[in-house]
Short mmCIF file of C-alpha atoms in Angstrom, two decimals:
data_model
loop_
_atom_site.label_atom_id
_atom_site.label_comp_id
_atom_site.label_asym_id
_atom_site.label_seq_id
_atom_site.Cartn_x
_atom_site.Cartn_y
_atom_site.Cartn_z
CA UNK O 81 -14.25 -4.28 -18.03
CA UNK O 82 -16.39 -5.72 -20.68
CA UNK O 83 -16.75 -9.91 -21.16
CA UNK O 84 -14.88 -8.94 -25.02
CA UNK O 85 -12.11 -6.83 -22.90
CA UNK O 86 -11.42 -9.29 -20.43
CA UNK O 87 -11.08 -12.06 -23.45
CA UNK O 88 -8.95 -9.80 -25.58
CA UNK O 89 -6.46 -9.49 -22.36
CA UNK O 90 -6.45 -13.05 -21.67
CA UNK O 91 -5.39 -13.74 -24.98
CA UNK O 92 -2.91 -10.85 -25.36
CA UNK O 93 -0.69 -12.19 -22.37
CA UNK O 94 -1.00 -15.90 -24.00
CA UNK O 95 0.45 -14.51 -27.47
CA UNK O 96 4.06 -16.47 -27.92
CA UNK O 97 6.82 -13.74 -27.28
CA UNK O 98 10.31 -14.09 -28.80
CA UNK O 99 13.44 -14.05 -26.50
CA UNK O 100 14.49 -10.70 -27.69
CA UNK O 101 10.90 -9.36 -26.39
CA UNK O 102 10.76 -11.17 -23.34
CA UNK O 103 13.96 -9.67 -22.24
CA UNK O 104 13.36 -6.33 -23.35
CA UNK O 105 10.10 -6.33 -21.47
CA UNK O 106 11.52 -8.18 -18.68
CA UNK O 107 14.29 -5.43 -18.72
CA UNK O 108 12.33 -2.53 -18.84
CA UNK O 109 10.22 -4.20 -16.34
CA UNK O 110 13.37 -4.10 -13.45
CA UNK O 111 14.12 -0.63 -14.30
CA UNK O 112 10.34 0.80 -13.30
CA UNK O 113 10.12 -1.84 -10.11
CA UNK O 114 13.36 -0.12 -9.00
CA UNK O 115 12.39 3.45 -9.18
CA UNK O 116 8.72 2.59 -7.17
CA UNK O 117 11.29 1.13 -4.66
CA UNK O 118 13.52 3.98 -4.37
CA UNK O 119 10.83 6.50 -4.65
CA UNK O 120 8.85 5.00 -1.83
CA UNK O 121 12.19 4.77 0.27
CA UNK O 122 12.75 8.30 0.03
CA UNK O 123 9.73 9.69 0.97
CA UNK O 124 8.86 7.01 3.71
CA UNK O 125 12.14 7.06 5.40
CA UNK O 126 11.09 10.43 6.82
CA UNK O 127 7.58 9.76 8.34
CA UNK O 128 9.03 8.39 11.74
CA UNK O 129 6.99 5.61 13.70
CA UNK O 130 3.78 4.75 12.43
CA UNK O 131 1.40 2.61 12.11
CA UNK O 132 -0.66 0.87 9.03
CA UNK O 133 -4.56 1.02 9.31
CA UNK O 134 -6.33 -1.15 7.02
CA UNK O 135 -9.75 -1.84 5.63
CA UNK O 136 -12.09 -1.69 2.70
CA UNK O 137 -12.50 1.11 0.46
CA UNK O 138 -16.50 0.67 0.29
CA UNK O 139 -17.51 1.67 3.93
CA UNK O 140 -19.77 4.44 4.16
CA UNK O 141 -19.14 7.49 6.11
CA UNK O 142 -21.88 6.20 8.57
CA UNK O 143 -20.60 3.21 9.14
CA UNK O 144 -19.67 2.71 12.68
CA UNK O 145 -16.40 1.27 11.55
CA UNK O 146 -15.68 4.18 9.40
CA UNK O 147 -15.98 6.18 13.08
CA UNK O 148 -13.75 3.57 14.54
CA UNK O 149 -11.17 3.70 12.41
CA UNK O 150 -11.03 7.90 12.73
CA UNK O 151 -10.58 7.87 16.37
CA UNK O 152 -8.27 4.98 15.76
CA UNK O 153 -6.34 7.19 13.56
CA UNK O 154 -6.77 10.28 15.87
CA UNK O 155 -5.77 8.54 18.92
CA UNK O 156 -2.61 7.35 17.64
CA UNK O 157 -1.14 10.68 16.48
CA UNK O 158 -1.55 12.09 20.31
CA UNK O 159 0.31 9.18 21.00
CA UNK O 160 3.14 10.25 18.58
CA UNK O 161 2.44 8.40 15.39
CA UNK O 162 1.83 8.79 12.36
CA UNK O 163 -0.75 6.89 10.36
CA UNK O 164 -0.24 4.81 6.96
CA UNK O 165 -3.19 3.64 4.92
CA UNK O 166 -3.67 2.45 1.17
CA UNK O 167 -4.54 6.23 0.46
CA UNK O 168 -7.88 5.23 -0.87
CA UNK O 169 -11.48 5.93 0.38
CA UNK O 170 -13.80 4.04 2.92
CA UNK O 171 -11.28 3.26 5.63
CA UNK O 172 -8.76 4.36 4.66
CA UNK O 173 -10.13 7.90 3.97
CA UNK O 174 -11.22 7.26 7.49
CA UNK O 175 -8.06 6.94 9.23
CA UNK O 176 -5.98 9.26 6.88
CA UNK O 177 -9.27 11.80 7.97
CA UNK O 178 -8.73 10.91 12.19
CA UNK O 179 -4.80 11.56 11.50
CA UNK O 180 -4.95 15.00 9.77
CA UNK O 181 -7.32 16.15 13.07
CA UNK O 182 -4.69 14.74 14.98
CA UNK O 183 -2.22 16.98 13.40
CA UNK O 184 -0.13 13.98 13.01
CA UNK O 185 1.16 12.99 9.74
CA UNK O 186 -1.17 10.89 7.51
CA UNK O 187 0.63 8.81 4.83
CA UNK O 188 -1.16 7.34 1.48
CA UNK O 189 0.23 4.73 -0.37
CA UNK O 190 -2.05 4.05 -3.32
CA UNK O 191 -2.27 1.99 -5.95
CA UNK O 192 -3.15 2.72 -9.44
CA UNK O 193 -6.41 1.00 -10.80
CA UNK O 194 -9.16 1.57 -13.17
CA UNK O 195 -11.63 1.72 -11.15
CA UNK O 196 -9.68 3.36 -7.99
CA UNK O 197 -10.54 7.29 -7.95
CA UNK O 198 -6.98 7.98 -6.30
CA UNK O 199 -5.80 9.61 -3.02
CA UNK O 200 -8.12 10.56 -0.56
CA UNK O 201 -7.90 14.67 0.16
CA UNK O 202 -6.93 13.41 3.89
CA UNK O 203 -3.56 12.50 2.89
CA UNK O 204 -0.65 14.68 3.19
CA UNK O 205 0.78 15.91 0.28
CA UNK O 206 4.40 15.28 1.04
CA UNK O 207 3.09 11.53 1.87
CA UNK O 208 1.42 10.22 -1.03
CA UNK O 209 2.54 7.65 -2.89
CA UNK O 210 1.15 5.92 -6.23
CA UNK O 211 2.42 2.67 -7.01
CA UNK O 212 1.83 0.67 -10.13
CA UNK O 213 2.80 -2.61 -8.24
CA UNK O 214 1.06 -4.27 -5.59
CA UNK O 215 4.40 -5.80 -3.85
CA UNK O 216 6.90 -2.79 -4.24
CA UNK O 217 3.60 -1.11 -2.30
CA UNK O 218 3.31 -3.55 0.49
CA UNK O 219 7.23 -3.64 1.34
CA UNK O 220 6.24 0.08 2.18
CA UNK O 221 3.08 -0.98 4.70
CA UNK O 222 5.38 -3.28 6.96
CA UNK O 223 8.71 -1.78 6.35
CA UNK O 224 7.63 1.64 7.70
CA UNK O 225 5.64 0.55 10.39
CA UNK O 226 5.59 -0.45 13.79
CA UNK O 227 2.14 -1.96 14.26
CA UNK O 228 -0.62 -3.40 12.00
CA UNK O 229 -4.60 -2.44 12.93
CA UNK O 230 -7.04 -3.95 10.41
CA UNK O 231 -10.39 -3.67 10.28
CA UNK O 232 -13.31 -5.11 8.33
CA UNK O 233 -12.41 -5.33 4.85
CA UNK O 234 -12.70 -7.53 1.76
CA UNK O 235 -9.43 -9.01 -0.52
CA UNK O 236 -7.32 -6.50 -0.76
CA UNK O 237 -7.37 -5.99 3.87
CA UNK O 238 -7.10 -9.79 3.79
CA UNK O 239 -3.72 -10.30 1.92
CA UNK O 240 -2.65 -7.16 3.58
CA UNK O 241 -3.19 -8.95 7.30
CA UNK O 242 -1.83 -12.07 5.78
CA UNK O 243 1.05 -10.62 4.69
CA UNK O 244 1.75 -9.25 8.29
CA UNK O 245 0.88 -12.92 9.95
CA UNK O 246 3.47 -14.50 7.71
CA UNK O 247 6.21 -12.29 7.77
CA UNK O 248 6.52 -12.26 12.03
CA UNK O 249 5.29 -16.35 11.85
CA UNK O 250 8.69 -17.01 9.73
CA UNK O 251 11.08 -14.28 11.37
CA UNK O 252 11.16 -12.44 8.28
CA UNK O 253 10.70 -8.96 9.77
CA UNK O 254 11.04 -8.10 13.96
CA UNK O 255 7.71 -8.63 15.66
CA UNK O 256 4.92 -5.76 15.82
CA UNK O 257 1.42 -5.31 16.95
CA UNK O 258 -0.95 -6.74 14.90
CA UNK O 259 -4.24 -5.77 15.56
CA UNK O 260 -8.07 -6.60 14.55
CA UNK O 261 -10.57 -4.76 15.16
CA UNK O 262 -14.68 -5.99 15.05
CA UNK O 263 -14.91 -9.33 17.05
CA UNK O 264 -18.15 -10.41 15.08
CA UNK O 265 -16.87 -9.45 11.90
CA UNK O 266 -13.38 -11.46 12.36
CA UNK O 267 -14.61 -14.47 14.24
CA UNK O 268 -15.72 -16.62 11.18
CA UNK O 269 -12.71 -16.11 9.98
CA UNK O 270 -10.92 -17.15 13.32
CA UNK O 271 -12.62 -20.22 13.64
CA UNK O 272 -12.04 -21.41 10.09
CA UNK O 273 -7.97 -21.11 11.32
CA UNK O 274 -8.63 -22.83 14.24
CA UNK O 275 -11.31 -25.53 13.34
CA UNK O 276 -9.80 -26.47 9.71
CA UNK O 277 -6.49 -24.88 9.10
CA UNK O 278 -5.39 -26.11 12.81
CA UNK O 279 -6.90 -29.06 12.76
CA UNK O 280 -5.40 -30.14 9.28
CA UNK O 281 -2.06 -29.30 11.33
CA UNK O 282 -1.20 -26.41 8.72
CA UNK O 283 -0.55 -24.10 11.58
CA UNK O 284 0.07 -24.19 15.11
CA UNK O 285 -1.42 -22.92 18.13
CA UNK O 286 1.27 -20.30 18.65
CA UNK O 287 0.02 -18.27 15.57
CA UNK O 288 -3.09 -17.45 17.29
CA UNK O 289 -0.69 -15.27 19.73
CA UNK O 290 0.89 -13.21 16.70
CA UNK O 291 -2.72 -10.82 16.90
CA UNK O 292 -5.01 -9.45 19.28
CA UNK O 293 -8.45 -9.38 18.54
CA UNK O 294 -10.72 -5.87 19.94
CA UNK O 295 -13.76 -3.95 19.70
CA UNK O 296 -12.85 -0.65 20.51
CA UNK O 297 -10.68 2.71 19.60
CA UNK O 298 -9.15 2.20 22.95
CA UNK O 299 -8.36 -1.54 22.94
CA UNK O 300 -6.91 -1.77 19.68
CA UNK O 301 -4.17 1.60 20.30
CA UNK O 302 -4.06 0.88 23.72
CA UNK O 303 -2.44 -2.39 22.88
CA UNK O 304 -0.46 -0.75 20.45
CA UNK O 305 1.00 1.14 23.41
CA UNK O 306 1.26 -1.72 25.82
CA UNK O 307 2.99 -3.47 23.62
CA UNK O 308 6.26 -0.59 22.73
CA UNK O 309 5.57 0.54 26.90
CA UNK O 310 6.61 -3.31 27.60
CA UNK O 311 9.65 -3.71 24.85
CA UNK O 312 10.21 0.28 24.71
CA UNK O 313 10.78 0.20 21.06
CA UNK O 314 10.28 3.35 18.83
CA UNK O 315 11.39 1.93 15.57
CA UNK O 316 12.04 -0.64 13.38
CA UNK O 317 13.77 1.30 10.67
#
Protein backbone atom coordinates (compact mmCIF):
# COMPACT_ATOMS: atom_id res chain seq x y z
CA UNK A 1 0.00 0.00 0.00
CA UNK A 2 1.24 3.30 -1.12
CA UNK A 3 2.10 6.36 1.68
CA UNK A 4 -1.18 8.33 -0.48
CA UNK A 5 -3.30 4.89 0.06
CA UNK A 6 -2.61 4.43 3.52
CA UNK A 7 -3.56 8.39 4.11
CA UNK A 8 -6.67 8.19 2.00
CA UNK A 9 -7.82 5.10 4.40
CA UNK A 10 -6.97 6.81 7.48
CA UNK A 11 -9.04 9.55 6.59
CA UNK A 12 -11.93 7.56 5.08
CA UNK A 13 -12.65 5.73 8.51
CA UNK A 14 -12.32 9.35 10.34
CA UNK A 15 -15.16 10.83 7.91
CA UNK A 16 -18.29 11.73 10.46
CA UNK A 17 -21.05 9.02 9.72
CA UNK A 18 -24.74 9.74 10.42
CA UNK A 19 -26.77 7.40 12.76
CA UNK A 20 -28.73 6.00 9.94
CA UNK A 21 -25.21 4.84 8.34
CA UNK A 22 -23.64 3.69 11.32
CA UNK A 23 -26.43 1.33 11.93
CA UNK A 24 -26.85 0.18 8.58
CA UNK A 25 -23.19 -0.64 8.43
CA UNK A 26 -23.15 -1.85 11.85
CA UNK A 27 -26.16 -4.05 10.74
CA UNK A 28 -24.91 -5.42 7.77
CA UNK A 29 -21.78 -5.87 9.63
CA UNK A 30 -23.61 -8.70 12.26
CA UNK A 31 -25.20 -10.38 9.43
CA UNK A 32 -21.63 -11.33 7.53
CA UNK A 33 -19.81 -12.05 11.19
CA UNK A 34 -22.66 -14.56 11.64
CA UNK A 35 -22.44 -16.49 8.49
CA UNK A 36 -18.20 -16.79 8.92
CA UNK A 37 -19.38 -18.24 12.31
CA UNK A 38 -21.81 -20.67 11.10
CA UNK A 39 -19.88 -21.53 8.07
CA UNK A 40 -16.78 -22.35 10.03
CA UNK A 41 -19.03 -24.42 12.55
CA UNK A 42 -20.22 -26.56 9.93
CA UNK A 43 -17.35 -27.58 8.30
CA UNK A 44 -15.10 -27.82 11.52
CA UNK A 45 -17.48 -29.73 13.57
CA UNK A 46 -16.58 -32.73 11.40
CA UNK A 47 -12.70 -32.80 11.47
CA UNK A 48 -12.55 -34.78 14.89
CA UNK A 49 -9.49 -34.14 17.33
CA UNK A 50 -6.87 -32.04 16.14
CA UNK A 51 -4.44 -30.01 16.74
CA UNK A 52 -3.40 -26.21 15.65
CA UNK A 53 0.25 -25.79 14.29
CA UNK A 54 1.40 -22.37 14.05
CA UNK A 55 4.14 -20.26 12.60
CA UNK A 56 5.18 -17.69 10.06
CA UNK A 57 4.26 -17.69 6.57
CA UNK A 58 7.92 -16.53 5.37
CA UNK A 59 10.02 -19.73 6.23
CA UNK A 60 11.70 -21.22 3.44
CA UNK A 61 11.31 -24.73 2.40
CA UNK A 62 14.94 -25.26 3.73
CA UNK A 63 14.49 -24.06 6.77
CA UNK A 64 15.02 -26.59 9.41
CA UNK A 65 11.86 -25.44 11.06
CA UNK A 66 9.92 -25.78 7.94
CA UNK A 67 11.20 -29.76 8.32
CA UNK A 68 10.14 -29.64 11.89
CA UNK A 69 6.97 -28.59 11.56
CA UNK A 70 6.24 -31.49 8.60
CA UNK A 71 7.18 -34.31 10.76
CA UNK A 72 5.33 -32.46 13.44
CA UNK A 73 2.38 -32.54 11.27
CA UNK A 74 3.09 -36.15 10.02
CA UNK A 75 3.60 -37.55 13.36
CA UNK A 76 0.44 -36.42 14.70
CA UNK A 77 -1.90 -37.91 12.07
CA UNK A 78 -0.36 -41.62 12.93
CA UNK A 79 -1.32 -40.66 16.18
CA UNK A 80 -4.97 -40.03 15.07
CA UNK A 81 -5.19 -36.32 14.49
CA UNK A 82 -5.80 -34.16 12.34
CA UNK A 83 -3.85 -30.98 11.77
CA UNK A 84 -5.21 -27.19 11.68
CA UNK A 85 -3.06 -24.37 10.40
CA UNK A 86 -3.79 -20.70 9.10
CA UNK A 87 -3.90 -22.37 5.54
CA UNK A 88 -1.16 -20.12 4.37
CA UNK A 89 2.47 -20.84 3.23
CA UNK A 90 5.85 -21.14 5.21
CA UNK A 91 4.67 -23.17 8.18
CA UNK A 92 1.82 -23.59 7.72
CA UNK A 93 2.22 -25.04 4.17
CA UNK A 94 4.61 -27.10 6.17
CA UNK A 95 2.41 -28.80 8.49
CA UNK A 96 -0.74 -28.86 6.20
CA UNK A 97 2.23 -30.67 3.68
CA UNK A 98 3.43 -33.40 6.84
CA UNK A 99 -0.53 -34.02 7.39
CA UNK A 100 -1.61 -34.85 3.78
CA UNK A 101 1.57 -37.62 3.85
CA UNK A 102 0.11 -38.67 6.90
CA UNK A 103 -3.11 -39.33 5.22
CA UNK A 104 -4.65 -37.55 8.04
CA UNK A 105 -6.87 -34.69 7.48
CA UNK A 106 -5.19 -31.25 7.03
CA UNK A 107 -7.47 -28.26 7.80
CA UNK A 108 -6.80 -24.47 6.46
CA UNK A 109 -8.31 -21.69 7.94
CA UNK A 110 -7.19 -18.62 6.03
CA UNK A 111 -7.60 -15.29 6.09
CA UNK A 112 -8.20 -12.95 3.33
CA UNK A 113 -5.42 -10.23 2.72
CA UNK A 114 -3.87 -8.29 0.02
CA UNK A 115 -0.89 -9.45 0.11
CA UNK A 116 -1.80 -13.23 1.29
CA UNK A 117 -1.67 -15.57 -1.98
CA UNK A 118 -4.44 -17.91 -0.34
CA UNK A 119 -4.60 -21.64 0.63
CA UNK A 120 -1.74 -23.66 0.41
CA UNK A 121 -2.38 -26.83 -2.24
CA UNK A 122 -1.68 -29.03 1.09
CA UNK A 123 -4.97 -28.33 2.44
CA UNK A 124 -7.90 -30.47 2.00
CA UNK A 125 -10.48 -29.31 0.00
CA UNK A 126 -13.41 -30.15 2.19
CA UNK A 127 -11.27 -28.19 5.02
CA UNK A 128 -10.57 -24.86 3.84
CA UNK A 129 -11.85 -22.05 5.18
CA UNK A 130 -11.50 -18.18 4.18
CA UNK A 131 -12.40 -15.79 6.68
CA UNK A 132 -12.65 -12.06 6.29
CA UNK A 133 -12.29 -11.62 10.16
CA UNK A 134 -9.44 -12.25 12.24
CA UNK A 135 -11.61 -13.22 15.54
CA UNK A 136 -14.55 -15.29 13.94
CA UNK A 137 -11.10 -17.20 12.53
CA UNK A 138 -9.40 -17.72 15.79
CA UNK A 139 -12.66 -19.03 17.73
CA UNK A 140 -12.08 -21.82 15.01
CA UNK A 141 -8.09 -22.47 16.04
CA UNK A 142 -8.97 -23.16 19.84
CA UNK A 143 -12.50 -24.26 19.57
CA UNK A 144 -11.60 -27.22 17.32
CA UNK A 145 -8.61 -28.21 18.89
CA UNK A 146 -7.14 -30.13 21.48
CA UNK A 147 -3.56 -28.90 21.64
CA UNK A 148 -1.62 -25.78 20.52
CA UNK A 149 2.20 -26.35 18.86
CA UNK A 150 3.77 -23.04 17.77
CA UNK A 151 6.74 -22.49 16.29
CA UNK A 152 8.94 -19.57 15.27
CA UNK A 153 6.88 -16.98 13.87
CA UNK A 154 6.39 -13.20 13.76
CA UNK A 155 2.81 -11.16 14.82
CA UNK A 156 0.37 -12.94 13.54
CA UNK A 157 2.02 -16.76 15.65
CA UNK A 158 2.40 -14.36 18.59
CA UNK A 159 -1.30 -13.25 19.18
CA UNK A 160 -2.21 -16.68 18.08
CA UNK A 161 -0.04 -18.27 21.25
CA UNK A 162 -1.31 -15.41 23.29
CA UNK A 163 -4.59 -16.03 22.63
CA UNK A 164 -4.15 -19.75 23.80
CA UNK A 165 -2.12 -18.53 27.17
CA UNK A 166 -5.04 -16.33 28.09
CA UNK A 167 -7.90 -18.27 27.43
CA UNK A 168 -6.63 -21.56 29.82
CA UNK A 169 -4.87 -18.64 32.39
CA UNK A 170 -8.65 -17.25 32.97
CA UNK A 171 -10.69 -20.65 32.64
CA UNK A 172 -12.22 -19.48 29.59
CA UNK A 173 -11.84 -22.70 27.59
CA UNK A 174 -10.76 -26.48 29.33
CA UNK A 175 -7.00 -26.81 29.46
CA UNK A 176 -4.88 -28.21 26.37
CA UNK A 177 -1.34 -28.71 25.39
CA UNK A 178 0.32 -25.82 24.51
CA UNK A 179 3.41 -26.31 22.95
CA UNK A 180 6.68 -24.32 21.66
CA UNK A 181 8.87 -25.47 19.70
CA UNK A 182 12.81 -23.85 19.09
CA UNK A 183 14.31 -23.22 22.63
CA UNK A 184 16.74 -20.45 21.22
CA UNK A 185 14.24 -18.89 19.23
CA UNK A 186 11.57 -18.62 22.25
CA UNK A 187 13.89 -17.93 25.12
CA UNK A 188 14.15 -14.06 24.69
CA UNK A 189 10.87 -14.03 24.74
CA UNK A 190 10.63 -16.23 27.98
CA UNK A 191 12.83 -14.23 29.88
CA UNK A 192 11.20 -10.91 29.06
CA UNK A 193 7.87 -12.79 30.96
CA UNK A 194 9.84 -13.78 33.62
CA UNK A 195 12.43 -10.91 34.21
CA UNK A 196 9.88 -7.86 33.50
CA UNK A 197 6.36 -9.01 33.15
CA UNK A 198 6.91 -11.25 36.49
CA UNK A 199 8.78 -9.08 38.16
CA UNK A 200 6.32 -6.05 37.63
CA UNK A 201 3.87 -8.75 39.31
CA UNK A 202 1.63 -8.74 36.01
CA UNK A 203 1.70 -12.48 36.04
CA UNK A 204 2.44 -15.21 38.24
CA UNK A 205 4.69 -18.01 38.38
CA UNK A 206 1.97 -20.55 37.64
CA UNK A 207 1.64 -19.26 33.98
CA UNK A 208 4.98 -20.50 33.17
CA UNK A 209 3.30 -24.16 33.70
CA UNK A 210 0.40 -23.45 31.06
CA UNK A 211 3.37 -24.44 28.06
CA UNK A 212 6.10 -26.67 27.48
CA UNK A 213 8.96 -25.52 25.79
CA UNK A 214 10.95 -28.35 23.08
CA UNK A 215 13.32 -28.81 20.39
CA UNK A 216 12.22 -31.66 18.65
CA UNK A 217 9.33 -33.49 16.39
CA UNK A 218 9.24 -35.99 19.15
CA UNK A 219 9.16 -33.78 22.26
CA UNK A 220 6.68 -31.44 21.19
CA UNK A 221 3.82 -34.53 19.95
CA UNK A 222 5.10 -36.69 22.39
CA UNK A 223 3.86 -34.30 25.00
CA UNK A 224 0.88 -33.86 23.15
CA UNK A 225 0.31 -37.56 23.84
CA UNK A 226 1.44 -37.63 27.41
CA UNK A 227 -0.65 -35.19 28.17
CA UNK A 228 -4.45 -36.94 26.67
CA UNK A 229 -2.49 -40.67 27.83
CA UNK A 230 -2.53 -38.97 31.52
CA UNK A 231 -6.25 -37.21 31.41
CA UNK A 232 -7.49 -39.71 28.51
CA UNK A 233 -9.33 -37.01 26.79
CA UNK A 234 -10.23 -37.20 23.00
CA UNK A 235 -12.21 -34.05 22.71
CA UNK A 236 -13.16 -30.90 23.71
CA UNK A 237 -16.07 -30.40 21.39
Amino acid sequence: MSEKEERDRIREKLVPKTWNEVKSNDSWALFKIMSEFVHGYEIMAKIGPSVSLFGSARTQVDSEYYKMAEEIAYQLTQLGFGVITGGGPGIMEAANRGAQRGGGKSVGIGIRLPFETGLNKFVDHDFSINFDYFFARKVMFVKYAQGFIVLPGGLGTLDELFEALTLVQTKKTGRFPIVLVGKKYWSGLIDWLKETALTAGNISEKDFELYRLVDTPEEAVGHIKAFYDKYMVKQNF
